[in-house]
N, CA, C and O atoms as a DFTB+ gen file, in Angstrom:
276 C
 N C O
     1  1      -4.667      25.306     -15.963
     2  2      -4.581      24.799     -14.621
     3  2      -5.779      23.904     -14.337
     4  3      -6.576      24.171     -13.437
     5  1      -5.885      22.860     -15.106
     6  2      -7.033      21.962     -15.003
     7  2      -7.097      21.191     -13.694
     8  3      -8.184      20.815     -13.256
     9  1      -5.936      20.946     -13.050
    10  2      -5.915      20.121     -11.858
    11  2      -6.342      20.829     -10.594
    12  3      -6.455      20.192      -9.547
    13  1      -6.579      22.110     -10.656
    14  2      -6.949      22.853      -9.457
    15  2      -8.430      22.705      -9.148
    16  3      -9.257      22.556     -10.048
    17  1      -8.751      22.750      -7.861
    18  2     -10.135      22.675      -7.411
    19  2     -10.828      23.986      -7.745
    20  3     -10.280      25.067      -7.529
    21  1     -12.014      23.876      -8.262
    22  2     -12.803      25.073      -8.574
    23  2     -13.462      25.615      -7.320
    24  3     -13.800      24.864      -6.405
    25  1     -13.639      26.920      -7.286
    26  2     -14.272      27.541      -6.129
    27  2     -15.671      26.961      -5.948
    28  3     -16.436      26.858      -6.907
    29  1     -15.993      26.591      -4.740
    30  2     -17.297      26.019      -4.452
    31  2     -17.309      24.500      -4.464
    32  3     -18.229      23.893      -3.916
    33  1     -16.302      23.863      -5.082
    34  2     -16.223      22.402      -5.060
    35  2     -15.848      21.956      -3.645
    36  3     -15.028      22.601      -2.991
    37  1     -16.436      20.870      -3.174
    38  2     -16.097      20.410      -1.827
    39  2     -14.662      19.895      -1.781
    40  3     -14.152      19.334      -2.751
    41  1     -14.029      20.099      -0.640
    42  2     -12.687      19.576      -0.435
    43  2     -12.825      18.154       0.080
    44  3     -13.513      17.914       1.072
    45  1     -12.182      17.220      -0.579
    46  2     -12.207      15.839      -0.114
    47  2     -10.784      15.407       0.178
    48  3      -9.873      15.652      -0.613
    49  1     -10.604      14.779       1.290
    50  2      -9.314      14.238       1.674
    51  2      -9.440      12.724       1.713
    52  3      -9.927      12.157       2.691
    53  1      -9.005      12.086       0.663
    54  2      -9.064      10.635       0.610
    55  2      -7.872      10.079       1.374
    56  3      -6.732      10.430       1.072
    57  1      -8.113       9.222       2.352
    58  2      -6.994       8.649       3.079
    59  2      -6.183       7.743       2.162
    60  3      -6.733       7.061       1.298
    61  1      -4.883       7.745       2.358
    62  2      -4.010       6.885       1.556
    63  2      -4.336       5.428       1.864
    64  3      -4.462       5.045       3.028
    65  1      -4.469       4.632       0.834
    66  2      -4.757       3.213       1.013
    67  2      -3.675       2.372       0.357
    68  3      -2.979       2.822      -0.553
    69  1      -3.551       1.163       0.830
    70  2      -2.591       0.205       0.308
    71  2      -3.364      -1.044      -0.068
    72  3      -4.228      -1.487       0.689
    73  1      -3.067      -1.619      -1.228
    74  2      -3.753      -2.818      -1.712
    75  2      -2.731      -3.941      -1.838
    76  3      -1.715      -3.781      -2.515
    77  1      -2.989      -5.076      -1.190
    78  2      -2.091      -6.229      -1.269
    79  2      -2.036      -6.736      -2.702
    80  3      -3.073      -6.959      -3.326
    81  1      -0.833      -6.918      -3.220
    82  2      -0.637      -7.373      -4.595
    83  2      -1.081      -8.817      -4.795
    84  3      -1.324      -9.236      -5.927
    85  1      -1.189      -9.576      -3.721
    86  2      -1.567     -10.986      -3.834
    87  2      -3.062     -11.214      -3.632
    88  3      -3.726     -11.776      -4.503
    89  1      -3.599     -10.780      -2.480
    90  2      -5.001     -11.097      -2.155
    91  2      -5.963      -9.952      -2.439
    92  3      -7.176     -10.159      -2.456
    93  1      -5.438      -8.737      -2.665
    94  2      -6.290      -7.601      -2.980
    95  2      -6.893      -6.891      -1.786
    96  3      -7.686      -5.964      -1.955
    97  1      -6.531      -7.312      -0.568
    98  2      -7.051      -6.646       0.628
    99  2      -6.608      -5.188       0.613
   100  3      -5.462      -4.883       0.281
   101  1      -7.523      -4.289       0.975
   102  2      -7.242      -2.860       0.988
   103  2      -7.387      -2.330       2.404
   104  3      -8.415      -2.533       3.049
   105  1      -6.347      -1.646       2.889
   106  2      -6.413      -1.019       4.206
   107  2      -5.723       0.342       4.126
   108  3      -5.049       0.655       3.145
   109  1      -5.900       1.127       5.154
   110  2      -5.257       2.431       5.220
   111  2      -3.753       2.294       5.389
   112  3      -3.262       1.301       5.925
   113  1      -3.032       3.303       4.924
   114  2      -1.568       3.265       4.978
   115  2      -1.057       3.146       6.414
   116  3      -0.115       2.396       6.672
   117  1      -1.660       3.867       7.338
   118  2      -1.236       3.794       8.735
   119  2      -1.452       2.400       9.311
   120  3      -0.602       1.884      10.037
   121  1      -2.594       1.793       8.987
   122  2      -2.877       0.438       9.461
   123  2      -1.901      -0.556       8.845
   124  3      -1.462      -1.489       9.517
   125  1      -1.554      -0.364       7.566
   126  2      -0.594      -1.252       6.901
   127  2       0.758      -1.214       7.612
   128  3       1.398      -2.251       7.788
   129  1       1.186      -0.033       8.016
   130  2       2.445       0.080       8.750
   131  2       2.347      -0.601      10.103
   132  3       3.274      -1.291      10.528
   133  1       1.221      -0.407      10.780
   134  2       1.043      -0.976      12.118
   135  2       0.963      -2.499      12.096
   136  3       1.374      -3.154      13.054
   137  1       0.441      -3.064      11.019
   138  2       0.278      -4.518      10.941
   139  2       1.386      -5.194      10.129
   140  3       1.253      -6.347       9.718
   141  1       2.479      -4.462       9.905
   142  2       3.703      -5.017       9.322
   143  2       3.588      -5.452       7.876
   144  3       4.202      -6.443       7.482
   145  1       2.809      -4.730       7.073
   146  2       2.820      -4.987       5.641
   147  2       4.206      -4.624       5.123
   148  3       4.907      -3.812       5.729
   149  1       4.599      -5.221       4.009
   150  2       5.895      -4.913       3.430
   151  2       5.813      -4.794       1.929
   152  3       4.853      -5.247       1.305
   153  1       6.827      -4.181       1.355
   154  2       6.936      -4.080      -0.098
   155  2       7.964      -5.097      -0.553
   156  3       9.093      -5.117      -0.062
   157  1       7.565      -5.944      -1.497
   158  2       8.413      -7.021      -1.973
   159  2       8.511      -6.943      -3.491
   160  3       7.596      -6.465      -4.162
   161  1       9.627      -7.417      -4.017
   162  2       9.859      -7.394      -5.461
   163  2       9.359      -8.685      -6.087
   164  3       9.739      -9.778      -5.668
   165  1       8.498      -8.550      -7.100
   166  2       8.081      -9.703      -7.891
   167  2       8.928      -9.797      -9.158
   168  3       8.997     -10.848      -9.795
   169  1       9.563      -8.698      -9.509
   170  2      10.482      -8.664     -10.637
   171  2      11.538      -7.613     -10.329
   172  3      11.409      -6.875      -9.353
   173  1      12.556      -7.539     -11.129
   174  2      13.655      -6.617     -10.876
   175  2      13.164      -5.172     -10.915
   176  3      12.583      -4.727     -11.904
   177  1      13.405      -4.459      -9.838
   178  2      13.110      -3.040      -9.789
   179  2      11.686      -2.654      -9.436
   180  3      11.441      -1.475      -9.178
   181  1      10.747      -3.560      -9.408
   182  2       9.358      -3.241      -9.088
   183  2       9.015      -3.767      -7.698
   184  3       9.187      -4.952      -7.415
   185  1       8.530      -2.876      -6.834
   186  2       8.118      -3.268      -5.489
   187  2       6.601      -3.196      -5.379
   188  3       5.974      -2.251      -5.856
   189  1       6.023      -4.208      -4.745
   190  2       4.577      -4.284      -4.587
   191  2       4.250      -4.528      -3.123
   192  3       4.989      -5.241      -2.445
   193  1       3.152      -3.950      -2.612
   194  2       2.780      -4.176      -1.217
   195  2       2.145      -5.554      -1.031
   196  3       1.323      -5.991      -1.837
   197  1       2.540      -6.221       0.039
   198  2       1.966      -7.512       0.416
   199  2       1.573      -7.451       1.874
   200  3       2.331      -6.958       2.710
   201  1       0.380      -7.955       2.185
   202  2      -0.032      -8.044       3.579
   203  2       0.867      -9.058       4.280
   204  3       1.567      -9.838       3.635
   205  1       0.836      -9.033       5.590
   206  2       1.693      -9.904       6.395
   207  2       1.522     -11.373       6.021
   208  3       2.505     -12.089       5.833
   209  1       0.274     -11.820       5.915
   210  2       0.002     -13.232       5.609
   211  2       0.471     -13.645       4.232
   212  3       1.088     -14.699       4.078
   213  1       0.188     -12.830       3.225
   214  2       0.598     -13.154       1.856
   215  2       2.115     -13.121       1.706
   216  3       2.680     -13.934       0.974
   217  1       2.789     -12.183       2.395
   218  2       4.250     -12.123       2.344
   219  2       4.851     -13.392       2.932
   220  3       5.829     -13.926       2.408
   221  1       4.261     -13.873       4.025
   222  2       4.754     -15.101       4.647
   223  2       4.580     -16.296       3.710
   224  3       5.473     -17.136       3.599
   225  1       3.432     -16.371       3.038
   226  2       3.180     -17.481       2.116
   227  2       4.007     -17.372       0.840
   228  3       4.574     -18.361       0.376
   229  1       4.074     -16.170       0.275
   230  2       4.729     -15.958      -1.014
   231  2       6.248     -15.992      -0.921
   232  3       6.920     -16.538      -1.797
   233  1       6.787     -15.401       0.152
   234  2       8.237     -15.234       0.249
   235  2       8.855     -15.959       1.433
   236  3      10.075     -15.952       1.597
   237  1       8.026     -16.583       2.259
   238  2       8.543     -17.336       3.402
   239  2       9.074     -16.468       4.524
   240  3       9.893     -16.917       5.327
   241  1       8.618     -15.235       4.584
   242  2       9.075     -14.324       5.624
   243  2       7.988     -14.127       6.658
   244  3       6.816     -13.952       6.325
   245  1       8.390     -14.159       7.909
   246  2       7.433     -13.914       8.975
   247  2       7.367     -12.438       9.349
   248  3       6.524     -12.031      10.148
   249  1       8.258     -11.640       8.770
   250  2       8.284     -10.208       9.049
   251  2       8.239      -9.452       7.737
   252  3       8.540      -9.999       6.676
   253  1       7.855      -8.175       7.825
   254  2       7.880      -7.301       6.655
   255  2       9.309      -7.029       6.225
   256  3      10.242      -7.257       6.995
   257  1       9.493      -6.545       5.006
   258  2      10.812      -6.236       4.487
   259  2      11.359      -4.978       5.128
   260  3      10.648      -4.274       5.846
   261  1      12.620      -4.698       4.868
   262  2      13.234      -3.473       5.354
   263  2      12.557      -2.255       4.762
   264  3      12.603      -1.172       5.344
   265  1      11.932      -2.424       3.614
   266  2      11.189      -1.346       2.967
   267  2       9.716      -1.410       3.361
   268  3       8.851      -0.924       2.633
   269  1       9.437      -2.011       4.516
   270  2       8.077      -2.305       4.929
   271  2       7.146      -1.116       4.928
   272  3       7.553       0.032       5.108
   273  1       5.889      -1.428       4.719
   274  2       4.855      -0.392       4.737
   275  2       4.267      -0.313       6.104
   276  3       3.373       0.498       6.346
């Protein structure tokens, strides 16, 4: 059971983060949802997060996808 926290080790709660596949900007998952980030496909079957600005430039969309973050 190597993945378990050992007694006495501090508990850390890392907030979920999202990284834009185009510009590399990193923000919290909640903020990404609030600012209309979306997940877009660069190839068949693979979805990558894009910030609002990069999605507009890369895909010509002014809104996040239906699978938006």
